Coordinates of C-alpha atoms in Angstrom, one line a residue:
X26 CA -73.5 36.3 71.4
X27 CA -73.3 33.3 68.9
X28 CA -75.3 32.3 66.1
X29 CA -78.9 30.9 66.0
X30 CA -79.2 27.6 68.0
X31 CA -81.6 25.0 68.0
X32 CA -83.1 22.7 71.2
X33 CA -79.5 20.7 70.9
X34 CA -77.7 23.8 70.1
X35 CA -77.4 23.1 66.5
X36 CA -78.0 25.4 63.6
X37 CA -81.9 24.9 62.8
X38 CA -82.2 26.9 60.1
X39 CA -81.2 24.0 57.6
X40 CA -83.8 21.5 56.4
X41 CA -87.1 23.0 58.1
X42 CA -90.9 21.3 56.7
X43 CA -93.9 21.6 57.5
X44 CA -94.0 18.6 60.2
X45 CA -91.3 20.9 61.8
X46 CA -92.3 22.2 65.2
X47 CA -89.8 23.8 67.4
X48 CA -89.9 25.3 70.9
X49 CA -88.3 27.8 72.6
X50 CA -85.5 26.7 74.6
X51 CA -85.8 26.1 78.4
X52 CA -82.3 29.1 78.2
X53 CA -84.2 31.6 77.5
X54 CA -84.6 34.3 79.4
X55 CA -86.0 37.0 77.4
X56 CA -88.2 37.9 74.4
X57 CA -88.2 40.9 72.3
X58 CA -90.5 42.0 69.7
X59 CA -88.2 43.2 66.6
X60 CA -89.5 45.1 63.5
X61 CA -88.2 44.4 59.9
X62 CA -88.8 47.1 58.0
X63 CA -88.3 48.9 54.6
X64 CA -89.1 49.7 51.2
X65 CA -90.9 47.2 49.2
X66 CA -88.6 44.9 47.2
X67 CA -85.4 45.6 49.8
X68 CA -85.1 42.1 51.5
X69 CA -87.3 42.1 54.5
X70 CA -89.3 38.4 54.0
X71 CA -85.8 37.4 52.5
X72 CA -83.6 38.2 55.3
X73 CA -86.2 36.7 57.8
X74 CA -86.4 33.6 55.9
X75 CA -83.0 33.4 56.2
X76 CA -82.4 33.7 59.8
X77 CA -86.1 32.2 61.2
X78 CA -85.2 28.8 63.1
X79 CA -88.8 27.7 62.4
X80 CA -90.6 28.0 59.6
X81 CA -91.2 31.4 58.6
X82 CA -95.2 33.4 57.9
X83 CA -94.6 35.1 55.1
X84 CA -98.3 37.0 53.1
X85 CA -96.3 37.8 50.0
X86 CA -99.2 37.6 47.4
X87 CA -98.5 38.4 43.3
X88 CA -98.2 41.9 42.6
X89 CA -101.4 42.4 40.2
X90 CA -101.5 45.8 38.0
X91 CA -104.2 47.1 40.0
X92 CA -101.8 47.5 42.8
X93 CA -98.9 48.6 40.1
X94 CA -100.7 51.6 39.8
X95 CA -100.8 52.4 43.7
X96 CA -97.1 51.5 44.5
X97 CA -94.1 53.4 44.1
X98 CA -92.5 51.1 40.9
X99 CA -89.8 48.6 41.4
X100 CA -87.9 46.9 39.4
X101 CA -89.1 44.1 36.6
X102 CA -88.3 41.0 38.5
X103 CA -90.1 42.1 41.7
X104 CA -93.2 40.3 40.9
X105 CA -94.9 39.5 44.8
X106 CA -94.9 41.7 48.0
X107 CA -95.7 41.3 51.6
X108 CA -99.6 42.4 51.8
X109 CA -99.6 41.9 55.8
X110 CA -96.4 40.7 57.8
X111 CA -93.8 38.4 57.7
X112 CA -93.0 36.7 60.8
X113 CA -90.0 34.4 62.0
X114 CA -88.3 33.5 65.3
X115 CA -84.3 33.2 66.1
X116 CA -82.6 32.6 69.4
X117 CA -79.5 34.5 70.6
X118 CA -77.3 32.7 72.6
X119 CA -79.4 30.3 73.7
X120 CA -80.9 33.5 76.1
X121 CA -82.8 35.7 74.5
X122 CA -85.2 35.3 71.5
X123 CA -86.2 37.5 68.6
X124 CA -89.9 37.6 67.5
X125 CA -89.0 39.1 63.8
X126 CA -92.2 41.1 62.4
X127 CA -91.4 42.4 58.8
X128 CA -93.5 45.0 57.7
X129 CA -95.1 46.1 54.5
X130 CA -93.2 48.3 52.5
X131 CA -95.9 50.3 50.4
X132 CA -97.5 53.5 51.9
X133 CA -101.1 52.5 51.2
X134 CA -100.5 49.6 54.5
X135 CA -99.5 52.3 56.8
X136 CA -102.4 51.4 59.4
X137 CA -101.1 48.0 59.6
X138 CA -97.2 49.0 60.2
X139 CA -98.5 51.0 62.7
X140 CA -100.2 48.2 64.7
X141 CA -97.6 45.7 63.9
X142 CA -95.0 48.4 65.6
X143 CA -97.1 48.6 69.2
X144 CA -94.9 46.9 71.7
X145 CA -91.8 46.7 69.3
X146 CA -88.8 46.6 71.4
X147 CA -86.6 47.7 68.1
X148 CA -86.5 47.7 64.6
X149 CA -83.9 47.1 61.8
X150 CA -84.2 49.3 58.9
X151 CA -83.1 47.8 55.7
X152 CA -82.0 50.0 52.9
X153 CA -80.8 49.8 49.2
X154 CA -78.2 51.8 47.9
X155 CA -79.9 51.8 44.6
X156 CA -82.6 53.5 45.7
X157 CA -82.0 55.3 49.4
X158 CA -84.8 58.0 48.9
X159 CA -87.3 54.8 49.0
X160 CA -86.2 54.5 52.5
X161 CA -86.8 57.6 53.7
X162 CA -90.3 57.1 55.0
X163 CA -89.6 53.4 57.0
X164 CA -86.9 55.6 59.0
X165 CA -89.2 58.4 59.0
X166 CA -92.0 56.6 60.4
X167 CA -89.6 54.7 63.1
X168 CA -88.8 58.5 64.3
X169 CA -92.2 59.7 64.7
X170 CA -93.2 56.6 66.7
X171 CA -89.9 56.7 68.5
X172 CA -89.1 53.0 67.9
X173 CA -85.2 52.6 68.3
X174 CA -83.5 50.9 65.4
X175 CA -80.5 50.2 63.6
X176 CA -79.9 50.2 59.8
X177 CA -78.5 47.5 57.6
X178 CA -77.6 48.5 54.0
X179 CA -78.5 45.1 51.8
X180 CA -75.9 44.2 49.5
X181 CA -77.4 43.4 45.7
X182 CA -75.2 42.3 43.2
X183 CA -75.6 45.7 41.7
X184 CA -75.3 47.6 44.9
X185 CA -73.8 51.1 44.8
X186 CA -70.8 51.5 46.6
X187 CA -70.8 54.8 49.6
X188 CA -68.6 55.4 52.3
X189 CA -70.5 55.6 55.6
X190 CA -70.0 59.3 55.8
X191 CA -72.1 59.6 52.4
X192 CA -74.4 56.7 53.8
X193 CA -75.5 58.7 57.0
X194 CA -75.4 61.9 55.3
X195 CA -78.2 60.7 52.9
X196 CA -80.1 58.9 55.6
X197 CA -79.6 61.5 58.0
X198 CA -78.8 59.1 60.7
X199 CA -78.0 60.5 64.3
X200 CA -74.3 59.6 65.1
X201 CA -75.3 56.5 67.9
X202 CA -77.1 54.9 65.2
X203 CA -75.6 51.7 64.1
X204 CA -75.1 51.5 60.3
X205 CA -73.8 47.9 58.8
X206 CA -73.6 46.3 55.5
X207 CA -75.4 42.8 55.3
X208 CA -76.2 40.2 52.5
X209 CA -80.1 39.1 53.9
X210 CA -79.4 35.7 52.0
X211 CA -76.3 35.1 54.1
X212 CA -77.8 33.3 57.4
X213 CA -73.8 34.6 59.2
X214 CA -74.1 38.0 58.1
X215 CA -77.9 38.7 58.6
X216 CA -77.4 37.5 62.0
X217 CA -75.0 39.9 62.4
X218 CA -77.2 42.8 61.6
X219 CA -79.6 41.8 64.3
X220 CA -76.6 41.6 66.8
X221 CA -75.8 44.9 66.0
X222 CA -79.7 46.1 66.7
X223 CA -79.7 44.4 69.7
X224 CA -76.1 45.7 71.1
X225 CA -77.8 48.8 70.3
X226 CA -80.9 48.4 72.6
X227 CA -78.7 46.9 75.4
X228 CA -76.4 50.4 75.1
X229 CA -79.4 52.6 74.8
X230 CA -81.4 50.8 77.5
X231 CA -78.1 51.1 79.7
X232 CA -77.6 54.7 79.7
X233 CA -81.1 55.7 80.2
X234 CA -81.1 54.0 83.8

């Protein structure tokens, strides 16, 4: 599959404003729902702003203390988080498109990651080595409602280094789930991780029929 393209199969992702409106091509021949999901603070609105071709929804409201004392604590310069969704759009190939749904990553929004999952096709888990145990409950929650995903480890500029072996040890990922390393400000290597979820859903979908 290639990259992102736009209605004259450009990249779109550069330059968007608000006047911006952009349709889906007349290519396509499928949708998908996909779920971006996480931790808060691991780079779910980020790595959806970077790959949306049109302008991303993004509910990321100022952390106030108040909510501080509710959430599990991240670091100093995490000072909003995603109170609702985030929501973008990217087109594969020109065939089928991605509706990107990121979730929120504290506990206390549990009902609403719940609704936003109904009728998810997928999800891409994104973890951070500095902190794995945070994911634990994201991938947890994608078992119990048996919502097929892939994991992408972010890369932060003081990312821990594991093998994979270590990775999916820790995670306790099944052996047919894909694991990658991304950077979710890279628009090329995002993409990528998405790829990787959908290869997945193709494979799984193929060897259940």
């Amino acid at each position: 599959m290639d990259d992102t393209h736009g209605m004259n199969g450009t990249d779109t992702t550069d330059d968007l404003d608000d006047a911006t409106v952009m349709y889906v091509q007349p290519s396509v021949s499928g949708a998908a729902k996909i779920l971006v999901v996480g931790p808060m603070g691991v780079g779910k609105t980020t790595l959806i702003g970077t790959v949306s071709e049109i302008k991303p929804l993004s509910t990321e409201a100022t952390m106030s203390r108040a909510g501080a004392r509710l959430d599990t604590p991240v670091r100093p310069s995490k000072t909003t988080t995603t109170v609702a969704l985030d929501f973008g759009r990217i087109t594969l190939g020109g065939e089928l498109v991605l509706y990107l749904f990121g979730t929120p990553g504290q506990q206390r929004f549990l009902p609403a990651w719940k609704d936003l999952a109904r009728g998810a096709l997928g999800a891409l888990a994104l973890v951070d080595t500095r902190d794995l145990e945070a994911s634990f409950d994201a991938i947890g929650h994608l078992e119990d409602l048996d919502v097929p995903f892939s994991v992408a480890v972010n890369s932060f500029p003081d990312s821990v280094l594991h093998s994979e072996e270590d990775l999916r040890s820790a995670l306790d990922l099944l052996p047919h789930t894909p694991l990658v390393i991304c950077d979710a400000r890279e628009h090329h290597s995002s993409v990528k991780a998405l790829i990787s979820l959908v290869s997945h859903l193709i494979e799984t979908a193929t060897e259940a029929t």
